[in-house]
mmCIF file of C-alpha atoms and ligand atoms in Angstrom:
data_model
loop_
_atom_site.group_PDB
_atom_site.id
_atom_site.type_symbol
_atom_site.label_atom_id
_atom_site.label_comp_id
_atom_site.label_asym_id
_atom_site.label_seq_id
_atom_site.Cartn_x
_atom_site.Cartn_y
_atom_site.Cartn_z
ATOM 1 C CA UNK A 1 4.029 -1.199 -14.629
ATOM 2 C CA UNK A 2 7.694 -0.773 -14.059
ATOM 3 C CA UNK A 3 9.023 -0.491 -10.507
ATOM 4 C CA UNK A 4 12.616 -0.146 -9.370
ATOM 5 C CA UNK A 5 13.486 -0.978 -5.786
ATOM 6 C CA UNK A 6 16.599 0.741 -4.375
ATOM 7 C CA UNK A 7 18.307 0.531 -1.002
ATOM 8 C CA UNK A 8 21.551 -0.464 0.624
ATOM 9 C CA UNK A 9 22.491 -4.110 0.999
ATOM 10 C CA UNK A 10 20.409 -5.708 3.743
ATOM 11 C CA UNK A 11 17.748 -2.993 3.626
ATOM 12 C CA UNK A 12 15.090 -5.585 2.798
ATOM 13 C CA UNK A 13 14.750 -4.392 -0.803
ATOM 14 C CA UNK A 14 14.749 -8.010 -2.005
ATOM 15 C CA UNK A 15 11.820 -8.996 0.246
ATOM 16 C CA UNK A 16 9.838 -5.974 -0.877
ATOM 17 C CA UNK A 17 10.591 -6.403 -4.552
ATOM 18 C CA UNK A 18 9.436 -9.987 -4.335
ATOM 19 C CA UNK A 19 6.171 -9.037 -2.608
ATOM 20 C CA UNK A 20 5.419 -6.383 -5.206
ATOM 21 C CA UNK A 21 6.000 -8.866 -8.000
ATOM 22 C CA UNK A 22 3.501 -11.224 -6.382
ATOM 23 C CA UNK A 23 0.950 -8.461 -5.608
ATOM 24 C CA UNK A 24 1.010 -7.007 -9.086
ATOM 25 C CA UNK A 25 1.601 -10.328 -10.794
ATOM 26 C CA UNK A 26 4.502 -9.118 -12.834
ATOM 27 C CA UNK A 27 7.907 -10.726 -13.251
ATOM 28 C CA UNK A 28 10.665 -9.960 -10.760
ATOM 29 C CA UNK A 29 14.152 -9.343 -12.043
ATOM 30 C CA UNK A 30 16.906 -9.666 -9.436
ATOM 31 C CA UNK A 31 20.283 -8.761 -10.857
ATOM 32 C CA UNK A 32 22.170 -10.360 -7.958
ATOM 33 C CA UNK A 33 20.337 -13.650 -8.595
ATOM 34 C CA UNK A 34 21.024 -13.499 -12.343
ATOM 35 C CA UNK A 35 24.715 -13.005 -11.516
ATOM 36 C CA UNK A 36 24.812 -15.755 -8.880
ATOM 37 C CA UNK A 37 23.137 -18.138 -11.374
ATOM 38 C CA UNK A 38 25.770 -17.216 -13.991
ATOM 39 C CA UNK A 39 28.535 -17.931 -11.470
ATOM 40 C CA UNK A 40 27.116 -21.321 -10.464
ATOM 41 C CA UNK A 41 26.581 -22.286 -14.116
ATOM 42 C CA UNK A 42 30.158 -21.313 -14.821
ATOM 43 C CA UNK A 43 29.222 -19.300 -17.901
ATOM 44 C CA UNK A 44 31.670 -16.767 -19.412
ATOM 45 C CA UNK A 45 29.751 -13.949 -17.720
ATOM 46 C CA UNK A 46 29.772 -15.847 -14.433
ATOM 47 C CA UNK A 47 33.548 -16.341 -14.580
ATOM 48 C CA UNK A 48 34.063 -12.619 -15.213
ATOM 49 C CA UNK A 49 31.667 -11.600 -12.401
ATOM 50 C CA UNK A 50 32.798 -13.927 -9.678
ATOM 51 C CA UNK A 51 35.801 -12.026 -8.254
ATOM 52 C CA UNK A 52 33.955 -8.684 -8.164
ATOM 53 C CA UNK A 53 31.081 -10.220 -6.263
ATOM 54 C CA UNK A 54 33.297 -11.925 -3.733
ATOM 55 C CA UNK A 55 34.956 -8.609 -2.987
ATOM 56 C CA UNK A 56 31.638 -6.699 -2.833
ATOM 57 C CA UNK A 57 32.561 -4.589 -5.852
ATOM 58 C CA UNK A 58 30.235 -3.738 -8.688
ATOM 59 C CA UNK A 59 30.495 -6.073 -11.678
ATOM 60 C CA UNK A 60 31.450 -4.149 -14.892
ATOM 61 C CA UNK A 61 28.618 -2.228 -16.503
ATOM 62 C CA UNK A 62 28.838 -3.830 -19.927
ATOM 63 C CA UNK A 63 28.302 -7.250 -18.346
ATOM 64 C CA UNK A 64 25.253 -6.391 -16.159
ATOM 65 C CA UNK A 65 23.651 -4.234 -18.846
ATOM 66 C CA UNK A 66 24.064 -7.096 -21.336
ATOM 67 C CA UNK A 67 22.446 -9.546 -18.875
ATOM 68 C CA UNK A 68 19.567 -7.184 -18.222
ATOM 69 C CA UNK A 69 18.929 -6.650 -21.954
ATOM 70 C CA UNK A 70 18.963 -10.419 -22.463
ATOM 71 C CA UNK A 71 16.428 -10.866 -19.671
ATOM 72 C CA UNK A 72 14.145 -8.074 -20.895
ATOM 73 C CA UNK A 73 14.155 -9.380 -24.429
ATOM 74 C CA UNK A 74 12.332 -12.454 -23.164
ATOM 75 C CA UNK A 75 9.654 -10.420 -21.316
ATOM 76 C CA UNK A 76 6.680 -8.449 -22.490
ATOM 77 C CA UNK A 77 7.881 -5.005 -21.410
ATOM 78 C CA UNK A 78 4.395 -3.561 -21.627
ATOM 79 C CA UNK A 79 3.163 -5.873 -18.898
ATOM 80 C CA UNK A 80 5.904 -4.487 -16.705
ATOM 81 C CA UNK A 81 8.340 -5.867 -14.153
ATOM 82 C CA UNK A 82 9.957 -5.207 -10.792
ATOM 83 C CA UNK A 83 13.636 -4.573 -10.726
ATOM 84 C CA UNK A 84 15.873 -5.326 -7.749
ATOM 85 C CA UNK A 85 19.636 -4.624 -7.870
ATOM 86 C CA UNK A 86 19.652 -2.541 -11.018
ATOM 87 C CA UNK A 87 20.578 0.251 -11.711
ATOM 88 C CA UNK A 88 23.476 0.558 -9.275
ATOM 89 C CA UNK A 89 25.283 3.497 -10.786
ATOM 90 C CA UNK A 90 24.540 6.385 -13.128
ATOM 91 C CA UNK A 91 25.792 4.671 -16.237
ATOM 92 C CA UNK A 92 23.376 1.769 -15.610
ATOM 93 C CA UNK A 93 20.544 4.185 -14.926
ATOM 94 C CA UNK A 94 21.113 5.870 -18.270
ATOM 95 C CA UNK A 95 21.294 2.488 -19.987
ATOM 96 C CA UNK A 96 17.955 1.501 -18.441
ATOM 97 C CA UNK A 97 16.323 4.790 -19.546
ATOM 98 C CA UNK A 98 17.568 4.145 -23.045
ATOM 99 C CA UNK A 99 16.272 0.591 -23.214
ATOM 100 C CA UNK A 100 12.850 1.693 -21.882
ATOM 101 C CA UNK A 101 12.612 4.730 -24.171
ATOM 102 C CA UNK A 102 13.225 2.549 -27.180
ATOM 103 C CA UNK A 103 10.176 0.489 -26.131
ATOM 104 C CA UNK A 104 8.027 3.528 -25.304
ATOM 105 C CA UNK A 105 8.056 2.489 -21.666
ATOM 106 C CA UNK A 106 9.012 4.360 -18.494
ATOM 107 C CA UNK A 107 9.641 3.708 -14.801
ATOM 108 C CA UNK A 108 6.442 4.270 -12.815
ATOM 109 C CA UNK A 109 7.851 4.198 -9.333
ATOM 110 C CA UNK A 110 11.157 3.943 -7.524
ATOM 111 C CA UNK A 111 10.863 2.608 -3.993
ATOM 112 C CA UNK A 112 13.777 3.621 -1.761
ATOM 113 C CA UNK A 113 14.141 1.341 1.273
ATOM 114 C CA UNK A 114 15.820 3.228 4.115
ATOM 115 C CA UNK A 115 17.691 1.556 6.912
ATOM 116 C CA UNK A 116 20.413 2.516 9.382
ATOM 117 C CA UNK A 117 23.953 1.180 8.652
ATOM 118 C CA UNK A 118 24.356 -0.535 11.997
ATOM 119 C CA UNK A 119 21.196 -2.572 11.405
ATOM 120 C CA UNK A 120 22.558 -3.845 8.092
ATOM 121 C CA UNK A 121 25.534 -5.852 9.384
ATOM 122 C CA UNK A 122 23.504 -7.726 12.016
ATOM 123 C CA UNK A 123 20.748 -8.399 9.583
ATOM 124 C CA UNK A 124 22.904 -9.759 6.786
ATOM 125 C CA UNK A 125 24.745 -12.105 9.052
ATOM 126 C CA UNK A 126 21.345 -13.684 9.955
ATOM 127 C CA UNK A 127 20.127 -13.805 6.358
ATOM 128 C CA UNK A 128 19.648 -17.122 4.622
ATOM 129 C CA UNK A 129 18.377 -17.557 1.094
ATOM 130 C CA UNK A 130 17.094 -20.253 -1.184
ATOM 131 C CA UNK A 131 19.499 -20.913 -4.086
ATOM 132 C CA UNK A 132 16.652 -22.507 -6.005
ATOM 133 C CA UNK A 133 13.668 -20.125 -5.854
ATOM 134 C CA UNK A 134 15.277 -16.992 -4.346
ATOM 135 C CA UNK A 135 13.111 -16.837 -1.193
ATOM 136 C CA UNK A 136 14.770 -14.822 1.602
ATOM 137 C CA UNK A 137 14.703 -15.713 5.291
ATOM 138 C CA UNK A 138 16.020 -14.156 8.518
ATOM 139 C CA UNK A 139 16.900 -16.495 11.288
ATOM 140 C CA UNK A 140 15.296 -14.193 13.894
ATOM 141 C CA UNK A 141 12.552 -12.243 12.103
ATOM 142 C CA UNK A 142 11.486 -14.684 9.427
ATOM 143 C CA UNK A 143 12.799 -18.167 10.109
ATOM 144 C CA UNK A 144 11.868 -21.019 7.783
ATOM 145 C CA UNK A 145 9.243 -23.451 9.209
ATOM 146 C CA UNK A 146 11.740 -26.275 9.039
ATOM 147 C CA UNK A 147 15.333 -25.579 10.015
ATOM 148 C CA UNK A 148 17.517 -24.674 6.995
ATOM 149 C CA UNK A 149 14.791 -25.732 4.501
ATOM 150 C CA UNK A 150 12.961 -23.374 2.073
ATOM 151 C CA UNK A 151 9.191 -23.184 2.888
ATOM 152 C CA UNK A 152 8.383 -22.637 -0.757
ATOM 153 C CA UNK A 153 10.365 -25.286 -2.598
ATOM 154 C CA UNK A 154 12.058 -27.521 -0.024
ATOM 155 C CA UNK A 155 15.627 -26.713 -1.057
ATOM 156 C CA UNK A 156 18.385 -26.402 1.524
ATOM 157 C CA UNK A 157 18.981 -22.746 2.457
ATOM 158 C CA UNK A 158 22.378 -21.141 2.101
ATOM 159 C CA UNK A 159 24.282 -18.221 3.526
ATOM 160 C CA UNK A 160 25.733 -16.079 0.748
ATOM 161 C CA UNK A 161 29.538 -15.987 0.629
ATOM 162 C CA UNK A 162 29.488 -12.138 0.437
ATOM 163 C CA UNK A 163 27.509 -11.851 3.669
ATOM 164 C CA UNK A 164 30.750 -11.619 5.679
ATOM 165 C CA UNK A 165 31.288 -8.590 7.830
ATOM 166 C CA UNK A 166 34.288 -7.108 5.886
ATOM 167 C CA UNK A 167 32.562 -7.626 2.547
ATOM 168 C CA UNK A 168 29.253 -6.250 3.917
ATOM 169 C CA UNK A 169 31.028 -3.036 4.993
ATOM 170 C CA UNK A 170 32.550 -2.697 1.540
ATOM 171 C CA UNK A 171 29.162 -3.211 -0.136
ATOM 172 C CA UNK A 172 27.687 -0.445 2.040
ATOM 173 C CA UNK A 173 30.518 1.907 0.969
ATOM 174 C CA UNK A 174 30.005 1.054 -2.681
ATOM 175 C CA UNK A 175 26.265 1.735 -2.271
ATOM 176 C CA UNK A 176 26.904 5.264 -0.967
ATOM 177 C CA UNK A 177 29.489 6.082 -3.596
ATOM 178 C CA UNK A 178 27.840 4.548 -6.651
ATOM 179 C CA UNK A 179 24.160 3.979 -6.036
ATOM 180 C CA UNK A 180 23.205 7.002 -3.926
ATOM 181 C CA UNK A 181 23.596 9.308 -6.995
ATOM 182 C CA UNK A 182 21.109 7.103 -8.860
ATOM 183 C CA UNK A 183 18.619 7.712 -6.070
ATOM 184 C CA UNK A 184 19.183 11.479 -6.235
ATOM 185 C CA UNK A 185 18.575 11.383 -9.982
ATOM 186 C CA UNK A 186 15.246 9.603 -9.556
ATOM 187 C CA UNK A 187 14.249 12.019 -6.768
ATOM 188 C CA UNK A 188 14.778 14.890 -9.184
ATOM 189 C CA UNK A 189 12.557 13.061 -11.654
ATOM 190 C CA UNK A 190 9.806 12.845 -9.005
ATOM 191 C CA UNK A 191 9.705 9.069 -9.068
ATOM 192 C CA UNK A 192 10.772 8.162 -5.525
ATOM 193 C CA UNK A 193 8.700 7.009 -2.562
ATOM 194 C CA UNK A 194 10.666 6.320 0.590
ATOM 195 C CA UNK A 195 9.795 3.415 2.870
ATOM 196 C CA UNK A 196 11.334 2.155 6.082
ATOM 197 C CA UNK A 197 13.381 -1.000 5.963
ATOM 198 C CA UNK A 198 12.772 -1.550 9.674
ATOM 199 C CA UNK A 199 9.030 -2.274 9.721
ATOM 200 C CA UNK A 200 7.837 -5.552 11.246
ATOM 201 C CA UNK A 201 7.657 -8.130 8.553
ATOM 202 C CA UNK A 202 3.860 -8.686 8.777
ATOM 203 C CA UNK A 203 3.193 -4.964 8.280
ATOM 204 C CA UNK A 204 5.072 -4.756 4.992
ATOM 205 C CA UNK A 205 2.378 -6.004 2.579
ATOM 206 C CA UNK A 206 -0.153 -3.412 3.719
ATOM 207 C CA UNK A 207 2.368 -0.610 3.435
ATOM 208 C CA UNK A 208 3.293 -1.648 -0.077
ATOM 209 C CA UNK A 209 -0.352 -2.015 -1.067
ATOM 210 C CA UNK A 210 -1.108 1.497 0.142
ATOM 211 C CA UNK A 211 1.737 2.990 -1.912
ATOM 212 C CA UNK A 212 0.751 1.008 -5.025
ATOM 213 C CA UNK A 213 -2.902 2.082 -4.707
ATOM 214 C CA UNK A 214 -1.890 5.724 -4.272
ATOM 215 C CA UNK A 215 0.127 5.445 -7.460
ATOM 216 C CA UNK A 216 -2.725 3.606 -9.230
ATOM 217 C CA UNK A 217 -0.606 0.550 -9.839
ATOM 218 C CA UNK A 218 -3.365 -1.854 -8.852
ATOM 219 C CA UNK A 219 -2.068 -4.577 -6.574
ATOM 220 C CA UNK A 220 -4.354 -7.603 -6.173
ATOM 221 C CA UNK A 221 -6.336 -7.409 -2.988
ATOM 222 C CA UNK A 222 -6.142 -10.919 -1.757
ATOM 223 C CA UNK A 223 -2.655 -12.174 -1.509
ATOM 224 C CA UNK A 224 -1.507 -15.484 -0.101
ATOM 225 C CA UNK A 225 1.942 -14.968 1.310
ATOM 226 C CA UNK A 226 3.746 -18.014 2.439
HETATM 227 P P1 ADP B 301 23.028 -6.684 -1.969
HETATM 228 O O1 ADP B 301 22.116 -5.614 -2.484
HETATM 229 O O2 ADP B 301 22.497 -7.344 -0.743
HETATM 230 O O3 ADP B 301 24.439 -6.244 -1.868
HETATM 231 P P2 ADP B 301 22.761 -8.205 -4.476
HETATM 232 O O4 ADP B 301 22.341 -9.634 -4.521
HETATM 233 O O5 ADP B 301 21.837 -7.208 -5.066
HETATM 234 O O6 ADP B 301 23.130 -7.885 -2.974
HETATM 235 O O7 ADP B 301 24.174 -8.090 -5.272
HETATM 236 C C1 ADP B 301 25.221 -8.912 -4.915
HETATM 237 C C2 ADP B 301 26.481 -8.534 -5.721
HETATM 238 O O8 ADP B 301 26.214 -8.729 -7.125
HETATM 239 C C3 ADP B 301 26.936 -7.128 -5.596
HETATM 240 O O9 ADP B 301 27.762 -6.895 -4.485
HETATM 241 C C4 ADP B 301 27.690 -6.916 -6.923
HETATM 242 O O10 ADP B 301 28.982 -7.479 -6.900
HETATM 243 C C5 ADP B 301 26.846 -7.732 -7.879
HETATM 244 N N1 ADP B 301 25.788 -6.895 -8.568
HETATM 245 C C6 ADP B 301 24.452 -7.030 -8.382
HETATM 246 N N2 ADP B 301 23.781 -6.125 -9.154
HETATM 247 C C7 ADP B 301 24.733 -5.404 -9.818
HETATM 248 C C8 ADP B 301 24.712 -4.289 -10.756
HETATM 249 N N3 ADP B 301 23.574 -3.750 -11.150
HETATM 250 N N4 ADP B 301 25.886 -3.827 -11.198
HETATM 251 C C9 ADP B 301 27.053 -4.343 -10.801
HETATM 252 N N5 ADP B 301 27.162 -5.371 -9.906
HETATM 253 C C10 ADP B 301 26.013 -5.910 -9.435
HETATM 254 ZN ZN1 ZN B 302 13.067 -22.088 -2.359
#
């Protein structure tokens, strides 16, 4: 079961990817998190990626493709995974196809999370995330139970340094220029289901479950979401 979640920054793709991973009990791969970890570890990859991320540019393809390959090597591809933040341009999409084809695997579903541009900026400025476990919060729509503390692991929440208005606008532009063609490619391949990024948070699990059932991707029925 291989699912790719696409959408502009702040669409809520991360929240949905995370839920699907939990529902289907498959690993979640978040390219942005892999990169942020590399930056905070100060690895060679992290040093190379840092400036691009701060400016809201795409990190070079060879770097992200290498990181993805490394991550996938440690997983059982046949069990599947959910991918958030990759592929972000056509070159990456072709690289992913290639990797999967070599393993006799294929993408089952591409979820495209749709949201209006003006919603994005407001939303990202209220976003907080857990640097430890990756949980995502929204100060208005999904606040943590305790101020500034992650419900799931107790770490102190952070605001990402690229969630600044000028960088957000640049990331949106990069999305339309680079990532939109990836979406069009998957639409032609018949893999895309579109979902709204503006649904109330408590309605999201049922919506996802319905889509997964329709595609025979078997989500677990009882899910405890914290
Ligand atoms: P968002 O989707 O909210 O912009 P992400 O956490 O997915 O945030 O990505 C943050 C940053 O990490 C991007 O702006 C970019 O610099 C870098 N990045 C993430 N995924 C990729 C990728 N597949 N290719 C190139 N750069 C990436
Ligand atoms: Zn946490």
